Short mmCIF file of C-alpha atoms in Angstrom, two decimals:
data_model
loop_
_atom_site.label_atom_id
_atom_site.label_comp_id
_atom_site.label_asym_id
_atom_site.label_seq_id
_atom_site.Cartn_x
_atom_site.Cartn_y
_atom_site.Cartn_z
CA MET Z 1 -0.45 16.22 0.26
CA ALA Z 2 -0.55 15.75 -3.49
CA PHE Z 3 -3.00 15.42 -6.35
CA LEU Z 4 -1.95 11.93 -7.35
CA THR Z 5 -3.39 9.18 -9.48
CA ALA Z 6 -2.49 5.53 -9.06
CA GLU Z 7 -0.92 5.57 -12.52
CA ALA Z 8 1.33 8.50 -11.59
CA VAL Z 9 2.51 6.86 -8.38
CA LEU Z 10 3.12 3.46 -9.97
CA GLY Z 11 5.12 5.08 -12.77
CA ASP Z 12 7.23 7.30 -10.50
CA VAL Z 13 10.76 5.90 -10.34
CA GLN Z 14 11.27 7.78 -7.05
CA ALA Z 15 8.40 5.81 -5.47
CA CYS Z 16 10.59 3.07 -4.06
CA HIS Z 17 8.33 1.84 -1.25
CA LEU Z 18 4.62 2.00 -2.05
CA VAL Z 19 1.67 1.06 0.11
CA GLN Z 20 -2.00 0.63 -0.70
CA LEU Z 21 -4.76 0.27 1.87
CA TYR Z 22 -7.82 -1.81 1.15
CA GLY Z 23 -10.86 -2.91 3.10
CA GLY Z 24 -13.39 -5.54 2.10
CA ASP Z 25 -12.85 -4.91 -1.62
CA SER Z 26 -9.36 -5.84 -2.76
CA ALA Z 27 -10.09 -5.35 -6.49
CA PRO Z 28 -8.31 -1.94 -6.68
CA LEU Z 29 -5.29 -3.41 -4.91
CA VAL Z 30 -5.10 -6.41 -7.26
CA ARG Z 31 -5.48 -4.15 -10.28
CA ASN Z 32 -2.76 -1.71 -9.18
CA ALA Z 33 -0.28 -4.28 -7.88
CA GLY Z 34 -0.78 -6.47 -10.95
CA ARG Z 35 -0.11 -3.51 -13.23
CA TYR Z 36 2.98 -2.62 -11.20
CA LEU Z 37 4.40 -6.15 -11.59
CA ALA Z 38 3.52 -6.30 -15.29
CA ASP Z 39 5.16 -2.94 -16.03
CA GLY Z 40 8.37 -4.13 -14.40
CA LEU Z 41 8.43 -7.35 -16.41
CA SER Z 42 7.77 -5.39 -19.62
CA GLN Z 43 10.81 -3.21 -18.83
CA GLY Z 44 13.13 -6.16 -18.35
CA GLU Z 45 12.91 -6.28 -14.57
CA ALA Z 46 12.20 -9.32 -12.42
CA ALA Z 47 9.13 -9.49 -10.18
CA VAL Z 48 8.14 -11.33 -7.03
CA ALA Z 49 4.73 -11.37 -5.34
CA ILE Z 50 4.36 -12.62 -1.76
CA ALA Z 51 0.63 -12.78 -1.16
CA THR Z 52 -2.43 -14.86 -0.37
CA GLU Z 53 -3.52 -17.49 -2.87
CA GLN Z 54 -6.50 -15.38 -3.96
CA HIS Z 55 -4.38 -12.30 -4.60
CA LEU Z 56 -1.69 -14.30 -6.42
CA ALA Z 57 -4.32 -15.57 -8.84
CA GLY Z 58 -5.50 -12.01 -9.41
CA PHE Z 59 -1.97 -10.76 -10.04
CA ARG Z 60 -1.35 -13.51 -12.56
CA ALA Z 61 -4.53 -12.53 -14.40
CA GLN Z 62 -3.53 -8.84 -14.40
CA VAL Z 63 -0.05 -9.66 -15.73
CA GLU Z 64 -1.60 -11.71 -18.53
CA ALA Z 65 -4.12 -8.95 -19.30
CA ALA Z 66 -1.21 -6.52 -19.69
CA GLY Z 67 0.20 -8.68 -22.46
CA VAL Z 68 2.93 -10.42 -20.46
CA ASP Z 69 3.21 -14.21 -20.66
CA ALA Z 70 3.17 -15.02 -16.94
CA ALA Z 71 3.84 -18.73 -17.42
CA ALA Z 72 6.93 -18.01 -19.53
CA ALA Z 73 8.16 -15.44 -17.00
CA VAL Z 74 7.78 -17.97 -14.19
CA ALA Z 75 9.58 -20.63 -16.22
CA ASP Z 76 12.43 -18.18 -16.95
CA GLY Z 77 12.75 -17.36 -13.26
CA ARG Z 78 11.84 -13.69 -13.83
CA LEU Z 79 8.50 -13.94 -12.02
CA VAL Z 80 8.13 -15.60 -8.63
CA PHE Z 81 4.92 -16.21 -6.69
CA LEU Z 82 5.20 -17.04 -2.96
CA ASP Z 83 2.57 -17.74 -0.33
CA ALA Z 84 2.60 -14.91 2.23
CA GLU Z 85 1.82 -16.98 5.31
CA GLN Z 86 4.41 -19.66 4.54
CA THR Z 87 7.09 -17.10 3.71
CA LEU Z 88 6.35 -15.05 6.82
CA SER Z 89 6.82 -18.14 9.00
CA ARG Z 90 10.37 -18.46 7.65
CA LEU Z 91 11.22 -14.91 8.75
CA LEU Z 92 10.06 -15.02 12.37
CA ALA Z 93 11.97 -15.89 15.51
CA ASP Z 94 9.97 -15.87 18.75
CA GLY Z 95 7.15 -14.20 16.84
CA GLN Z 96 9.22 -11.26 15.61
CA PRO Z 97 10.90 -10.60 12.23
CA ASP Z 98 14.51 -11.72 12.40
CA ALA Z 99 17.17 -9.82 10.42
CA THR Z 100 19.29 -12.88 9.72
CA ARG Z 101 16.34 -14.91 8.47
CA PHE Z 102 15.09 -11.99 6.41
CA GLU Z 103 18.45 -11.59 4.70
CA ARG Z 104 18.67 -15.29 3.98
CA VAL Z 105 15.14 -15.67 2.61
CA ILE Z 106 14.27 -12.28 1.09
CA GLY Z 107 17.76 -10.87 0.52
CA GLY Z 108 18.87 -14.12 -1.08
CA LEU Z 109 15.89 -14.15 -3.41
CA VAL Z 110 16.37 -10.51 -4.43
CA ASP Z 111 20.07 -11.11 -5.13
CA GLU Z 112 19.20 -14.16 -7.21
CA LEU Z 113 16.65 -12.21 -9.26
CA LEU Z 114 19.06 -9.31 -9.76
CA GLY Z 115 21.56 -11.80 -11.12
CA ARG Z 116 19.03 -12.76 -13.78
CA CYS Z 117 17.66 -9.27 -14.37
CA PRO Z 118 20.20 -6.50 -13.57
CA ALA Z 119 17.58 -3.89 -14.57
CA GLY Z 120 15.98 -4.35 -11.17
CA VAL Z 121 13.42 -6.22 -9.09
CA ARG Z 122 9.86 -5.25 -8.27
CA ALA Z 123 8.37 -6.91 -5.20
CA TYR Z 124 4.84 -6.97 -3.89
CA GLY Z 125 4.36 -8.14 -0.30
CA GLU Z 126 1.51 -8.51 2.14
CA MET Z 127 3.27 -10.34 4.96
CA VAL Z 128 3.05 -7.04 6.83
CA GLY Z 129 -0.67 -7.07 6.11
CA LEU Z 130 -1.00 -10.48 7.75
CA LEU Z 131 0.78 -9.19 10.84
CA TRP Z 132 -1.44 -6.09 10.89
CA GLU Z 133 -4.60 -8.17 10.57
CA ALA Z 134 -3.42 -10.23 13.56
CA THR Z 135 -2.98 -6.92 15.50
CA ARG Z 136 0.78 -7.50 15.64
CA PHE Z 137 1.48 -3.90 14.75
CA ARG Z 138 5.03 -3.67 16.12
CA ALA Z 139 6.03 -6.79 14.22
CA ALA Z 140 4.58 -5.30 11.01
CA VAL Z 141 6.59 -2.09 11.40
CA ALA Z 142 9.71 -4.09 12.30
CA LEU Z 143 9.35 -6.07 9.08
CA GLU Z 144 8.95 -2.82 7.13
CA GLU Z 145 12.23 -1.63 8.66
CA LEU Z 146 13.99 -4.75 7.40
CA TRP Z 147 12.56 -4.15 3.93
CA ASN Z 148 13.77 -0.54 4.06
CA GLU Z 149 17.29 -1.65 4.94
CA ARG Z 150 17.26 -3.87 1.84
CA LEU Z 151 15.79 -1.08 -0.30
CA ARG Z 152 18.71 1.17 0.60
CA GLU Z 153 21.05 -1.28 -1.15
CA GLY Z 154 19.38 -0.43 -4.48
CA GLY Z 155 17.97 -2.45 -7.34
CA LEU Z 156 14.64 -3.07 -5.59
CA ARG Z 157 11.22 -1.42 -5.46
CA LEU Z 158 8.49 -2.59 -3.09
CA PHE Z 159 4.69 -2.40 -3.06
CA CYS Z 160 2.93 -3.35 0.20
CA GLY Z 161 -0.73 -4.15 0.80
CA TYR Z 162 -2.51 -3.60 4.13
CA PRO Z 163 -6.11 -4.64 4.92
CA ILE Z 164 -6.88 -1.21 6.38
CA ASP Z 165 -10.27 0.27 5.48
CA VAL Z 166 -10.08 4.03 4.89
CA TRP Z 167 -13.74 4.25 5.94
CA ALA Z 168 -13.11 2.68 9.35
CA MET Z 169 -11.87 4.33 12.54
CA GLU Z 170 -8.63 2.34 12.24
CA PHE Z 171 -7.65 4.79 9.47
CA SER Z 172 -6.61 7.58 11.82
CA GLU Z 173 -3.32 9.36 12.49
CA THR Z 174 -2.74 7.42 15.70
CA GLU Z 175 -3.35 4.01 14.17
CA VAL Z 176 -1.50 4.33 10.85
CA HIS Z 177 1.38 6.64 11.84
CA GLY Z 178 3.92 3.80 11.80
CA VAL Z 179 2.73 2.52 8.44
CA LEU Z 180 2.92 5.97 6.83
CA CYS Z 181 6.41 6.58 8.24
CA ALA Z 182 7.67 3.30 6.76
CA HIS Z 183 6.73 4.06 3.14
CA SER Z 184 7.57 6.61 0.48
CA HIS Z 185 4.16 6.86 -1.25
CA LEU Z 186 0.56 5.92 -0.54
CA VAL Z 187 -1.22 4.65 -3.66
CA PRO Z 188 -4.70 6.21 -4.06
CA SER Z 189 -7.32 3.62 -3.21
CA ARG Z 190 -9.97 4.71 -5.76
CA PRO Z 191 -9.94 7.34 -8.54
CA SER Z 192 -13.43 8.57 -7.57
CA LEU Z 193 -12.64 9.10 -3.89
CA ARG Z 194 -11.46 12.71 -4.07
CA CYS Z 195 -14.48 14.04 -5.98
CA ALA Z 196 -16.87 12.07 -3.76
CA LEU Z 197 -15.21 13.42 -0.62
CA GLU Z 198 -15.35 17.02 -1.82
CA ARG Z 199 -19.05 16.65 -2.66
CA ALA Z 200 -19.79 15.19 0.78
CA MET Z 201 -17.84 17.95 2.54
CA ASP Z 202 -19.76 20.63 0.66
CA GLU Z 203 -23.08 19.07 1.65
CA VAL Z 204 -22.25 18.47 5.33
CA LEU Z 205 -20.16 21.57 6.07
CA GLY Z 206 -21.69 24.06 3.65
CA ALA Z 207 -19.74 27.29 3.00
CA PRO Z 208 -16.88 26.46 5.44
CA ALA Z 209 -15.95 23.40 3.35
CA ALA Z 210 -13.57 25.38 1.12
CA GLY Z 211 -11.66 26.71 4.11
CA VAL Z 212 -11.49 23.26 5.68
CA ARG Z 213 -10.04 21.83 2.46
CA SER Z 214 -7.36 24.53 2.46
CA LEU Z 215 -6.42 23.74 6.05
CA ALA Z 216 -6.27 20.03 5.33
CA GLU Z 217 -4.14 20.53 2.22
CA ALA Z 218 -1.69 22.75 4.14
CA ALA Z 219 -1.18 20.12 6.83
CA SER Z 220 1.52 17.54 6.22
CA ARG Z 221 4.09 15.52 8.12
CA SER Z 222 7.55 15.25 6.63
CA ALA Z 223 8.06 11.79 8.12
CA TRP Z 224 5.01 10.37 6.35
CA ALA Z 225 4.70 8.89 2.90
CA ILE Z 226 3.48 11.22 0.15
CA LEU Z 227 -0.29 11.09 0.50
CA PRO Z 228 -3.06 11.55 -2.08
CA THR Z 229 -5.37 14.45 -1.31
CA ALA Z 230 -8.42 12.38 -0.38
CA GLU Z 231 -6.72 10.03 2.07
CA ALA Z 232 -4.82 12.92 3.69
CA THR Z 233 -8.05 14.90 4.08
CA ILE Z 234 -9.78 11.95 5.75
CA LEU Z 235 -6.99 11.76 8.32
CA TRP Z 236 -7.25 15.51 8.94
CA LEU Z 237 -11.05 15.36 9.34
CA ARG Z 238 -10.84 12.51 11.84
CA ARG Z 239 -8.38 14.47 13.96
CA HIS Z 240 -9.75 17.99 13.71
CA LEU Z 241 -13.48 17.61 12.93
CA PRO Z 242 -14.53 14.35 14.59
CA GLU Z 243 -18.04 15.69 15.11
CA HIS Z 244 -18.55 15.86 11.32
CA SER Z 245 -16.12 13.28 9.95
CA GLU Z 246 -18.37 10.21 10.14
CA ALA Z 247 -21.28 11.97 8.41
CA ILE Z 248 -18.92 13.16 5.67
CA LEU Z 249 -17.40 9.73 5.20
CA ALA Z 250 -20.78 7.99 5.16
CA ARG Z 251 -21.89 10.19 2.25
CA THR Z 252 -18.51 9.81 0.55
CA ARG Z 253 -18.84 6.05 0.65
CA GLU Z 254 -22.29 6.22 -0.89
CA TYR Z 255 -21.04 8.37 -3.75
CA VAL Z 256 -18.02 6.15 -4.38
CA SER Z 257 -20.24 3.07 -4.48
CA ALA Z 258 -22.59 4.75 -6.94
CA ALA Z 259 -19.78 5.97 -9.23
#
């Protein structure tokens, strides 16, 4: 568990396989992923985003807001936008991600971009998010494994987006274990979440809240991605204090919304 900001994670060169979870509000995801792509382009890297039409439009706006000419980058072949659903369909065989197809479609694209920009390639993808939303969890993890094989070859960093709401019961150790094992870092969802969660814990738990926070911060799994404090604490609360977790999270959500 770590005291991380989105800026710190996005700027960490060791963070090779990022993931951000988002629920009904994808604005933090679009902001962070757009910044991630823009930073890469500013540093001479190539960038590819494989996403829904709505998110692609948001990324383009974020890249422009960061001072990068998105149209020129697209024309130069340094920035590529791909539809997630269409691209995913090219990777599947009998409904499962196929290694040969992945290498041809994704590996070929990465190699092409590296030929133009030897400094590296930054990719954003939410094909795994589409699989997750369709409750095809094994297929999502299998696709992550193919991405990880390509990441081990070097020259590539990856940012994934999953439509998982940290307020919902689906954000529990059992449900997201595979996702956390597949990534190196979890990007904090909101900067105000940690303070809001601590306030809610103090109000619901009273004096024991400090001890609970210490227990949660001491708990970690080496196989998981590096987790921000707030998200890791939510997972711990759901597992160890289910009788209080929903009341704590309800207040946390109120405070985040009001921030």
